[in-house]
mmCIF file of C-alpha atoms and ligand atoms in Angstrom:
data_model
loop_
_atom_site.group_PDB
_atom_site.id
_atom_site.type_symbol
_atom_site.label_atom_id
_atom_site.label_comp_id
_atom_site.label_asym_id
_atom_site.label_seq_id
_atom_site.Cartn_x
_atom_site.Cartn_y
_atom_site.Cartn_z
ATOM 1 C CA MET A 966 0.000 0.000 0.000
ATOM 2 C CA THR A 967 2.943 2.314 0.677
ATOM 3 C CA SER A 968 5.171 3.478 -2.141
ATOM 4 C CA SER A 969 8.700 2.449 -1.256
ATOM 5 C CA LEU A 970 11.128 5.051 0.050
ATOM 6 C CA GLU A 971 14.867 4.592 0.258
ATOM 7 C CA LEU A 972 15.802 4.066 3.900
ATOM 8 C CA TYR A 973 19.023 5.294 5.463
ATOM 9 C CA PHE A 974 18.948 2.748 8.278
ATOM 10 C CA SER A 975 18.798 -1.022 8.446
ATOM 11 C CA ARG A 976 17.407 -1.817 11.881
ATOM 12 C CA ALA A 977 14.491 -0.156 13.645
ATOM 13 C CA LEU A 978 12.313 -0.585 16.712
ATOM 14 C CA VAL A 979 8.588 0.098 16.459
ATOM 15 C CA THR A 980 6.880 0.441 19.844
ATOM 16 C CA GLY A 981 3.168 -0.245 19.510
ATOM 17 C CA GLY A 982 3.951 -2.087 16.274
ATOM 18 C CA ALA A 983 0.935 -4.406 16.632
ATOM 19 C CA GLY A 984 -1.480 -1.477 16.586
ATOM 20 C CA PHE A 985 -3.368 0.179 13.750
ATOM 21 C CA ILE A 986 -0.722 2.702 12.654
ATOM 22 C CA GLY A 987 2.300 0.819 14.013
ATOM 23 C CA SER A 988 1.543 -2.359 12.069
ATOM 24 C CA HIS A 989 1.304 -0.460 8.762
ATOM 25 C CA LEU A 990 4.634 1.145 9.554
ATOM 26 C CA VAL A 991 6.119 -2.284 10.239
ATOM 27 C CA ASP A 992 4.821 -3.512 6.852
ATOM 28 C CA ALA A 993 6.525 -0.620 5.046
ATOM 29 C CA LEU A 994 9.813 -1.101 6.905
ATOM 30 C CA VAL A 995 9.878 -4.839 6.194
ATOM 31 C CA SER A 996 9.071 -4.212 2.495
ATOM 32 C CA ALA A 997 11.989 -1.775 2.337
ATOM 33 C CA GLY A 998 14.322 -4.488 3.652
ATOM 34 C CA CYS A 999 14.700 -3.141 7.178
ATOM 35 C CA GLU A 1000 15.162 -5.464 10.149
ATOM 36 C CA VAL A 1001 12.300 -4.664 12.497
ATOM 37 C CA CYS A 1002 11.816 -5.313 16.185
ATOM 38 C CA ILE A 1003 8.378 -4.683 17.664
ATOM 39 C CA LEU A 1004 7.599 -4.028 21.303
ATOM 40 C CA ASP A 1005 3.911 -4.153 22.148
ATOM 41 C CA ASN A 1006 2.008 -5.137 25.295
ATOM 42 C CA LEU A 1007 -1.073 -6.018 23.219
ATOM 43 C CA SER A 1008 -3.309 -3.776 25.338
ATOM 44 C CA SER A 1009 -4.888 -2.400 22.168
ATOM 45 C CA GLY A 1010 -2.613 -3.892 19.494
ATOM 46 C CA ARG A 1011 -3.388 -7.270 17.940
ATOM 47 C CA LEU A 1012 -1.066 -10.048 16.791
ATOM 48 C CA GLU A 1013 -3.443 -10.562 13.897
ATOM 49 C CA ASN A 1014 -2.132 -7.269 12.451
ATOM 50 C CA LEU A 1015 1.317 -8.850 12.121
ATOM 51 C CA SER A 1016 0.570 -12.521 11.514
ATOM 52 C CA HIS A 1017 1.109 -12.215 7.730
ATOM 53 C CA LEU A 1018 4.753 -11.274 8.372
ATOM 54 C CA GLY A 1019 5.613 -14.624 10.007
ATOM 55 C CA ASP A 1020 9.255 -14.764 11.079
ATOM 56 C CA ARG A 1021 10.292 -11.702 9.067
ATOM 57 C CA ILE A 1022 10.012 -9.626 12.250
ATOM 58 C CA THR A 1023 11.116 -9.906 15.888
ATOM 59 C CA PHE A 1024 8.167 -9.497 18.217
ATOM 60 C CA ILE A 1025 8.600 -8.828 21.930
ATOM 61 C CA GLU A 1026 5.502 -8.755 24.097
ATOM 62 C CA GLY A 1027 6.240 -6.211 26.803
ATOM 63 C CA ASP A 1028 5.657 -2.801 28.242
ATOM 64 C CA ILE A 1029 7.466 0.426 27.344
ATOM 65 C CA ARG A 1030 7.705 1.212 31.066
ATOM 66 C CA ASP A 1031 9.966 -1.804 31.559
ATOM 67 C CA ALA A 1032 13.512 -0.460 31.029
ATOM 68 C CA GLY A 1033 15.082 -3.919 30.656
ATOM 69 C CA THR A 1034 12.679 -5.088 27.963
ATOM 70 C CA LEU A 1035 12.942 -1.783 26.147
ATOM 71 C CA ALA A 1036 16.754 -1.941 26.142
ATOM 72 C CA GLU A 1037 16.614 -5.485 24.738
ATOM 73 C CA ALA A 1038 14.195 -4.363 22.012
ATOM 74 C CA ALA A 1039 16.291 -1.299 21.065
ATOM 75 C CA ARG A 1040 19.613 -3.154 20.873
ATOM 76 C CA GLY A 1041 21.358 -2.410 17.580
ATOM 77 C CA CYS A 1042 18.547 -0.141 16.324
ATOM 78 C CA GLU A 1043 19.405 3.105 14.580
ATOM 79 C CA VAL A 1044 15.871 4.445 14.606
ATOM 80 C CA VAL A 1045 12.951 4.095 17.034
ATOM 81 C CA PHE A 1046 9.376 4.794 15.964
ATOM 82 C CA HIS A 1047 7.369 5.366 19.127
ATOM 83 C CA GLU A 1048 3.722 4.518 18.416
ATOM 84 C CA ALA A 1049 2.841 2.814 21.710
ATOM 85 C CA ALA A 1050 0.344 4.732 23.849
ATOM 86 C CA VAL A 1051 -3.027 4.634 25.516
ATOM 87 C CA VAL A 1052 -4.802 6.049 22.482
ATOM 88 C CA SER A 1053 -8.242 6.596 23.946
ATOM 89 C CA VAL A 1054 -8.942 10.189 25.008
ATOM 90 C CA THR A 1055 -11.816 8.912 27.174
ATOM 91 C CA LYS A 1056 -9.537 6.528 29.061
ATOM 92 C CA THR A 1057 -7.143 9.356 29.855
ATOM 93 C CA VAL A 1058 -10.055 11.427 31.195
ATOM 94 C CA ALA A 1059 -11.195 8.520 33.382
ATOM 95 C CA ALA A 1060 -7.687 7.632 34.582
ATOM 96 C CA PRO A 1061 -5.297 10.585 34.184
ATOM 97 C CA VAL A 1062 -2.620 9.220 36.518
ATOM 98 C CA GLU A 1063 -2.486 5.642 35.212
ATOM 99 C CA THR A 1064 -2.486 6.769 31.578
ATOM 100 C CA ALA A 1065 0.208 9.399 32.241
ATOM 101 C CA ALA A 1066 2.372 6.539 33.535
ATOM 102 C CA VAL A 1067 2.205 5.032 30.037
ATOM 103 C CA ASN A 1068 2.000 8.086 27.796
ATOM 104 C CA ASP A 1069 4.410 10.351 29.711
ATOM 105 C CA MET A 1070 6.744 8.095 31.682
ATOM 106 C CA GLY A 1071 6.689 5.479 28.929
ATOM 107 C CA THR A 1072 7.726 8.072 26.335
ATOM 108 C CA LEU A 1073 10.463 9.343 28.634
ATOM 109 C CA GLN A 1074 11.655 5.765 29.079
ATOM 110 C CA VAL A 1075 11.766 5.317 25.290
ATOM 111 C CA LEU A 1076 13.874 8.485 24.913
ATOM 112 C CA GLU A 1077 16.181 7.497 27.759
ATOM 113 C CA THR A 1078 16.657 4.009 26.305
ATOM 114 C CA ALA A 1079 17.448 5.573 22.943
ATOM 115 C CA ARG A 1080 20.096 7.741 24.605
ATOM 116 C CA ARG A 1081 21.695 4.804 26.403
ATOM 117 C CA SER A 1082 21.524 2.481 23.395
ATOM 118 C CA GLY A 1083 23.092 4.854 20.882
ATOM 119 C CA VAL A 1084 19.911 5.203 18.789
ATOM 120 C CA ARG A 1085 20.382 7.999 16.247
ATOM 121 C CA ARG A 1086 16.808 9.133 15.736
ATOM 122 C CA VAL A 1087 13.452 8.773 17.512
ATOM 123 C CA VAL A 1088 10.206 9.556 15.688
ATOM 124 C CA LEU A 1089 7.314 10.166 18.075
ATOM 125 C CA ALA A 1090 3.587 9.841 17.411
ATOM 126 C CA SER A 1091 1.972 13.030 18.669
ATOM 127 C CA SER A 1092 -1.503 14.347 17.953
ATOM 128 C CA SER A 1093 -3.475 17.300 16.625
ATOM 129 C CA ALA A 1094 -5.166 17.099 20.047
ATOM 130 C CA VAL A 1095 -2.440 19.440 21.338
ATOM 131 C CA TYR A 1096 -4.135 22.340 19.468
ATOM 132 C CA GLY A 1097 -7.416 21.970 21.390
ATOM 133 C CA ASP A 1098 -10.288 24.137 20.209
ATOM 134 C CA ASP A 1099 -8.310 27.158 19.034
ATOM 135 C CA PRO A 1100 -10.456 28.462 16.132
ATOM 136 C CA GLU A 1101 -7.435 29.650 14.119
ATOM 137 C CA MET A 1102 -7.312 27.655 10.885
ATOM 138 C CA PRO A 1103 -5.348 25.924 9.517
ATOM 139 C CA LYS A 1104 -3.557 24.622 12.587
ATOM 140 C CA HIS A 1105 0.142 25.304 12.298
ATOM 141 C CA GLU A 1106 3.033 24.336 14.525
ATOM 142 C CA LYS A 1107 3.780 27.877 15.695
ATOM 143 C CA MET A 1108 0.364 28.162 17.387
ATOM 144 C CA ARG A 1109 0.320 28.070 21.141
ATOM 145 C CA PRO A 1110 -0.875 24.575 22.175
ATOM 146 C CA LYS A 1111 -4.126 24.395 24.109
ATOM 147 C CA PRO A 1112 -4.499 20.821 25.352
ATOM 148 C CA MET A 1113 -8.017 20.065 26.573
ATOM 149 C CA SER A 1114 -7.680 16.485 27.824
ATOM 150 C CA PRO A 1115 -5.094 14.520 29.787
ATOM 151 C CA TYR A 1116 -4.365 12.749 26.475
ATOM 152 C CA ALA A 1117 -3.425 16.050 24.811
ATOM 153 C CA VAL A 1118 -1.284 17.111 27.783
ATOM 154 C CA GLN A 1119 0.462 13.734 27.679
ATOM 155 C CA LYS A 1120 1.208 14.017 23.956
ATOM 156 C CA LEU A 1121 2.464 17.589 24.389
ATOM 157 C CA THR A 1122 4.672 16.492 27.283
ATOM 158 C CA GLY A 1123 6.166 13.818 25.033
ATOM 159 C CA GLU A 1124 6.990 16.501 22.448
ATOM 160 C CA TYR A 1125 8.674 18.662 25.113
ATOM 161 C CA TYR A 1126 10.777 15.742 26.289
ATOM 162 C CA ALA A 1127 11.667 14.891 22.711
ATOM 163 C CA ARG A 1128 12.864 18.411 22.004
ATOM 164 C CA LEU A 1129 14.820 18.402 25.256
ATOM 165 C CA TYR A 1130 16.543 15.136 24.382
ATOM 166 C CA HIS A 1131 17.595 16.714 21.117
ATOM 167 C CA GLU A 1132 18.978 19.808 22.815
ATOM 168 C CA LEU A 1133 20.537 18.140 25.855
ATOM 169 C CA TYR A 1134 21.733 14.830 24.465
ATOM 170 C CA ASP A 1135 21.883 15.426 20.731
ATOM 171 C CA ILE A 1136 19.446 12.652 19.843
ATOM 172 C CA GLU A 1137 17.601 13.474 16.644
ATOM 173 C CA THR A 1138 13.975 13.492 17.760
ATOM 174 C CA VAL A 1139 11.053 14.275 15.471
ATOM 175 C CA SER A 1140 7.451 14.624 16.687
ATOM 176 C CA LEU A 1141 4.601 14.104 14.244
ATOM 177 C CA ARG A 1142 1.199 15.557 15.041
ATOM 178 C CA TYR A 1143 -1.249 13.164 13.405
ATOM 179 C CA PHE A 1144 -4.649 14.548 12.405
ATOM 180 C CA ASN A 1145 -7.610 12.118 12.011
ATOM 181 C CA VAL A 1146 -5.974 8.947 10.742
ATOM 182 C CA TYR A 1147 -8.080 6.269 9.017
ATOM 183 C CA GLY A 1148 -7.550 3.091 7.041
ATOM 184 C CA PRO A 1149 -7.532 -0.704 7.169
ATOM 185 C CA ARG A 1150 -7.124 -2.331 10.623
ATOM 186 C CA GLN A 1151 -8.650 0.560 12.543
ATOM 187 C CA ASP A 1152 -10.796 -0.985 15.246
ATOM 188 C CA PRO A 1153 -14.428 0.198 15.124
ATOM 189 C CA SER A 1154 -15.510 -1.472 18.363
ATOM 190 C CA SER A 1155 -15.794 1.450 20.777
ATOM 191 C CA PRO A 1156 -18.062 4.511 20.441
ATOM 192 C CA TYR A 1157 -14.823 6.564 20.579
ATOM 193 C CA SER A 1158 -13.182 4.707 17.703
ATOM 194 C CA GLY A 1159 -12.340 6.766 14.626
ATOM 195 C CA VAL A 1160 -15.531 7.961 12.959
ATOM 196 C CA ILE A 1161 -14.560 6.439 9.600
ATOM 197 C CA SER A 1162 -14.163 2.951 11.075
ATOM 198 C CA ILE A 1163 -17.603 3.266 12.715
ATOM 199 C CA PHE A 1164 -19.329 4.652 9.605
ATOM 200 C CA MET A 1165 -17.765 1.943 7.395
ATOM 201 C CA THR A 1166 -19.029 -0.845 9.619
ATOM 202 C CA ARG A 1167 -22.482 0.701 9.859
ATOM 203 C CA ALA A 1168 -22.740 1.254 6.111
ATOM 204 C CA LEU A 1169 -21.752 -2.337 5.339
ATOM 205 C CA SER A 1170 -24.190 -3.819 7.833
ATOM 206 C CA GLY A 1171 -27.025 -1.579 6.640
ATOM 207 C CA GLU A 1172 -27.358 0.229 9.966
ATOM 208 C CA PRO A 1173 -27.771 4.018 10.152
ATOM 209 C CA PRO A 1174 -24.952 5.898 11.855
ATOM 210 C CA VAL A 1175 -25.246 8.306 14.740
ATOM 211 C CA ILE A 1176 -24.098 11.824 13.950
ATOM 212 C CA TYR A 1177 -23.330 13.957 16.977
ATOM 213 C CA GLY A 1178 -24.586 17.527 16.742
ATOM 214 C CA ASP A 1179 -25.455 19.062 13.369
ATOM 215 C CA GLY A 1180 -22.737 17.092 11.555
ATOM 216 C CA GLU A 1181 -21.197 20.265 10.140
ATOM 217 C CA GLN A 1182 -18.041 19.843 12.233
ATOM 218 C CA ARG A 1183 -14.993 19.327 10.016
ATOM 219 C CA ARG A 1184 -12.010 17.022 10.265
ATOM 220 C CA ASP A 1185 -8.784 16.545 8.328
ATOM 221 C CA PHE A 1186 -8.834 12.832 7.489
ATOM 222 C CA VAL A 1187 -5.441 11.423 6.559
ATOM 223 C CA PHE A 1188 -4.956 7.923 5.159
ATOM 224 C CA VAL A 1189 -2.702 5.632 7.175
ATOM 225 C CA ALA A 1190 -0.258 4.977 4.293
ATOM 226 C CA ASP A 1191 0.476 8.701 4.182
ATOM 227 C CA VAL A 1192 1.134 8.712 7.924
ATOM 228 C CA VAL A 1193 3.562 5.841 7.361
ATOM 229 C CA ARG A 1194 5.338 7.788 4.615
ATOM 230 C CA ALA A 1195 5.610 10.813 6.897
ATOM 231 C CA ASN A 1196 7.271 8.572 9.493
ATOM 232 C CA LEU A 1197 9.787 7.195 7.009
ATOM 233 C CA MET A 1198 10.585 10.698 5.812
ATOM 234 C CA ALA A 1199 10.919 11.927 9.390
ATOM 235 C CA ALA A 1200 13.389 9.120 10.057
ATOM 236 C CA GLY A 1201 15.621 10.148 7.180
ATOM 237 C CA ALA A 1202 15.299 13.883 6.536
ATOM 238 C CA PRO A 1203 18.553 15.694 7.293
ATOM 239 C CA GLY A 1204 18.244 18.490 9.827
ATOM 240 C CA ALA A 1205 14.796 17.437 11.097
ATOM 241 C CA GLY A 1206 16.076 16.700 14.634
ATOM 242 C CA GLY A 1207 14.152 18.603 17.321
ATOM 243 C CA GLY A 1208 11.311 19.281 14.875
ATOM 244 C CA ILE A 1209 7.533 19.063 15.286
ATOM 245 C CA PHE A 1210 5.399 18.558 12.170
ATOM 246 C CA ASN A 1211 1.703 18.268 11.365
ATOM 247 C CA VAL A 1212 0.701 15.187 9.393
ATOM 248 C CA GLY A 1213 -2.615 15.741 7.650
ATOM 249 C CA THR A 1214 -3.958 16.601 4.223
ATOM 250 C CA ALA A 1215 -4.435 20.380 4.595
ATOM 251 C CA SER A 1216 -8.141 19.909 3.778
ATOM 252 C CA ALA A 1217 -11.210 19.128 5.850
ATOM 253 C CA MET A 1218 -14.584 17.476 5.379
ATOM 254 C CA THR A 1219 -17.806 17.678 7.389
ATOM 255 C CA VAL A 1220 -19.100 14.592 9.190
ATOM 256 C CA ASN A 1221 -22.357 14.852 7.158
ATOM 257 C CA ASP A 1222 -20.419 14.785 3.913
ATOM 258 C CA LEU A 1223 -18.302 11.920 5.178
ATOM 259 C CA TRP A 1224 -21.375 9.787 5.829
ATOM 260 C CA ARG A 1225 -22.872 10.630 2.404
ATOM 261 C CA ARG A 1226 -19.725 9.500 0.635
ATOM 262 C CA ILE A 1227 -19.332 6.310 2.644
ATOM 263 C CA ALA A 1228 -23.025 5.424 2.243
ATOM 264 C CA ASN A 1229 -22.764 6.031 -1.519
ATOM 265 C CA LEU A 1230 -19.751 3.805 -1.838
ATOM 266 C CA ALA A 1231 -21.459 1.052 0.161
ATOM 267 C CA GLY A 1232 -24.643 1.457 -1.897
ATOM 268 C CA MET A 1233 -26.932 2.184 1.044
ATOM 269 C CA ASP A 1234 -29.109 5.191 1.779
ATOM 270 C CA ALA A 1235 -30.213 5.022 5.407
ATOM 271 C CA ALA A 1236 -30.638 8.468 6.936
ATOM 272 C CA PRO A 1237 -28.323 9.111 9.875
ATOM 273 C CA VAL A 1238 -29.671 9.420 13.397
ATOM 274 C CA HIS A 1239 -28.775 12.753 14.995
ATOM 275 C CA ALA A 1240 -27.793 12.893 18.655
ATOM 276 C CA ALA A 1241 -26.674 15.635 21.023
ATOM 277 C CA PRO A 1242 -23.220 17.048 20.314
ATOM 278 C CA ARG A 1243 -20.351 15.344 22.097
ATOM 279 C CA ALA A 1244 -18.956 17.226 25.076
ATOM 280 C CA GLY A 1245 -15.786 19.008 24.042
ATOM 281 C CA ASP A 1246 -16.230 18.232 20.341
ATOM 282 C CA ILE A 1247 -14.093 20.553 18.252
ATOM 283 C CA ARG A 1248 -15.797 22.457 15.426
ATOM 284 C CA GLU A 1249 -13.027 22.367 12.889
ATOM 285 C CA SER A 1250 -9.648 20.723 12.601
ATOM 286 C CA ARG A 1251 -7.543 21.271 9.494
ATOM 287 C CA SER A 1252 -3.783 21.086 9.187
ATOM 288 C CA SER A 1253 -1.208 23.228 7.527
ATOM 289 C CA ILE A 1254 1.391 20.809 6.199
ATOM 290 C CA ALA A 1255 3.714 23.488 4.845
ATOM 291 C CA ASN A 1256 6.400 22.675 7.415
ATOM 292 C CA ALA A 1257 6.278 18.931 6.790
ATOM 293 C CA ALA A 1258 6.468 19.630 3.051
ATOM 294 C CA ALA A 1259 9.470 21.931 3.408
ATOM 295 C CA ALA A 1260 11.485 19.942 5.957
ATOM 296 C CA LEU A 1261 10.483 16.346 5.201
ATOM 297 C CA GLY A 1262 9.288 16.536 1.597
ATOM 298 C CA PHE A 1263 5.885 15.272 2.749
ATOM 299 C CA HIS A 1264 2.801 15.523 0.517
ATOM 300 C CA PRO A 1265 -0.088 13.091 0.910
ATOM 301 C CA ASP A 1266 -0.326 10.494 -1.877
ATOM 302 C CA TYR A 1267 -3.921 9.540 -1.111
ATOM 303 C CA ASP A 1268 -6.803 11.858 -1.816
ATOM 304 C CA PHE A 1269 -10.028 11.045 0.008
ATOM 305 C CA GLU A 1270 -11.545 8.953 -2.833
ATOM 306 C CA LYS A 1271 -8.499 6.724 -3.093
ATOM 307 C CA GLY A 1272 -8.065 6.356 0.678
ATOM 308 C CA ILE A 1273 -11.712 5.642 1.354
ATOM 309 C CA ALA A 1274 -11.898 3.049 -1.448
ATOM 310 C CA ALA A 1275 -8.890 1.169 -0.049
ATOM 311 C CA THR A 1276 -10.418 1.341 3.426
ATOM 312 C CA MET A 1277 -13.851 0.188 2.264
ATOM 313 C CA ALA A 1278 -12.290 -2.814 0.488
ATOM 314 C CA TRP A 1279 -10.708 -3.905 3.755
ATOM 315 C CA TYR A 1280 -13.897 -3.492 5.850
ATOM 316 C CA ARG A 1281 -15.874 -5.383 3.198
ATOM 317 C CA GLU A 1282 -13.430 -8.275 3.331
ATOM 318 C CA ARG A 1283 -13.562 -8.228 7.121
ATOM 319 C CA ALA A 1284 -17.374 -8.292 7.097
ATOM 320 C CA GLU A 1285 -17.309 -11.276 4.705
ATOM 321 C CA ARG A 1286 -14.719 -13.070 6.863
ATOM 322 C CA ASN A 1287 -16.797 -12.505 9.997
ATOM 323 C CA ALA A 1288 -19.947 -13.735 8.233
ATOM 324 C CA SER A 1289 -18.395 -16.999 7.055
HETATM 325 C C1 LIG B 1396 -9.606 12.917 17.289
HETATM 326 C C2 LIG B 1396 -8.749 11.738 17.717
HETATM 327 C C3 LIG B 1396 -8.505 11.787 19.191
HETATM 328 C C4 LIG B 1396 -7.934 13.136 19.613
HETATM 329 C C5 LIG B 1396 -8.884 14.235 19.128
HETATM 330 C C6 LIG B 1396 -8.310 15.613 19.425
HETATM 331 C C7 LIG B 1396 -9.254 9.864 16.231
HETATM 332 C C8 LIG B 1396 -9.955 8.569 16.082
HETATM 333 N N1 LIG B 1396 -9.450 10.491 17.420
HETATM 334 O O1 LIG B 1396 -10.869 12.856 17.858
HETATM 335 O O2 LIG B 1396 -7.573 10.778 19.535
HETATM 336 O O3 LIG B 1396 -6.663 13.289 19.045
HETATM 337 O O4 LIG B 1396 -9.051 14.147 17.703
HETATM 338 O O5 LIG B 1396 -9.133 16.606 18.974
HETATM 339 O O6 LIG B 1396 -8.535 10.324 15.347
HETATM 340 N N2 LIG B 1396 -18.710 11.335 15.230
HETATM 341 C C9 LIG B 1396 -20.028 11.114 14.895
HETATM 342 N N3 LIG B 1396 -20.502 9.835 15.008
HETATM 343 C C10 LIG B 1396 -19.742 8.784 15.443
HETATM 344 C C11 LIG B 1396 -18.397 9.040 15.792
HETATM 345 C C12 LIG B 1396 -17.901 10.321 15.666
HETATM 346 O O7 LIG B 1396 -20.756 12.033 14.529
HETATM 347 O O8 LIG B 1396 -20.258 7.653 15.518
HETATM 348 C C13 LIG B 1396 -18.156 12.693 15.066
HETATM 349 C C14 LIG B 1396 -17.544 13.236 16.340
HETATM 350 O O9 LIG B 1396 -18.484 13.859 17.160
HETATM 351 C C15 LIG B 1396 -16.504 14.191 15.782
HETATM 352 C C16 LIG B 1396 -16.089 13.557 14.452
HETATM 353 O O10 LIG B 1396 -17.093 12.627 14.133
HETATM 354 O O11 LIG B 1396 -17.070 15.453 15.528
HETATM 355 C C17 LIG B 1396 -14.760 12.828 14.526
HETATM 356 O O12 LIG B 1396 -14.786 11.958 15.643
HETATM 357 P P1 LIG B 1396 -13.570 10.966 15.993
HETATM 358 O O13 LIG B 1396 -13.932 10.321 17.291
HETATM 359 O O14 LIG B 1396 -13.246 10.101 14.840
HETATM 360 O O15 LIG B 1396 -12.326 11.935 16.138
HETATM 361 P P2 LIG B 1396 -12.117 13.282 16.990
HETATM 362 O O16 LIG B 1396 -11.761 14.327 16.002
HETATM 363 O O17 LIG B 1396 -13.232 13.528 17.935
#
């Protein structure tokens, strides 16, 4: 799914490599001939996401907070891609202390292990959540962050540590602020799963979706293969150390429009059910990717039609598999 990029490293660690984004990154690294070690505690990741790779990868089941396991996983790696995290905003609201132990202390442990193991570069998964509800559009990296959940504070803290490790210890750290990522393998099972994964499953099973509020809120939906490419570019771009970059498409779509397009593609026409707006729902989120373009050479390869078709094909196959 990912167009091949030339890599400047031969061994990498992917934390959270059994997850939605991490497993696609692992696929691209393996295809490019990189030796890949994965550290994942399988709290939200699934072995099924990696099973097609057989013994072409090294998989370690363990926690990023465990310094010994992390050091073993990072041995000999030139680059670390840090995708492991508690990814549910709701969970961080319910348990700010426990989730900070993973998202903050775990990230710090990853950076510290990188320093002690001689890793050259660490690419961190951050989030557009750090911008909060600032109405200024598009969101650009020079804006003052306004985190509105423990999750956003935790991601921002990770970025601060990353920058510090660059300045203090000369490790090349790059933080990527993902916008709304979608694609194959995204788990639709919770009400707080990505809206595209939920709408896809609803459309294919003939059920109407729930749209929160008037549906005119906008999101910048970026296909997972583009997020993978941004990671590979961030791992190789000269002079990117200490940088923070948005990863999105620089365009936005309303939730109403999103449902119309997905329903069309699935060939169903059930009217959506409207419900009260979600507490804290942001009205508009749209990235500027000018910095990622200039420093990393990043431009998305997938427009919405292409990304949504690839995603729909996967959910269709999954629905057929589950039915048989
Ligand atoms: C995204 C991130 C989240 C955090 C947040 C920061 C994802 C999956 N989540 O949350 O981790 O970074 O941004 O702002 O990328 N919606 C419906 N019906 C549904 C589900 C969702 O109408 O069944 C709406 C929802 O109210 C929202 C939009 O769709 O307006 C997108 O929802 P989401 O949960 O996919 O992502 P978001 O932007 O709330």
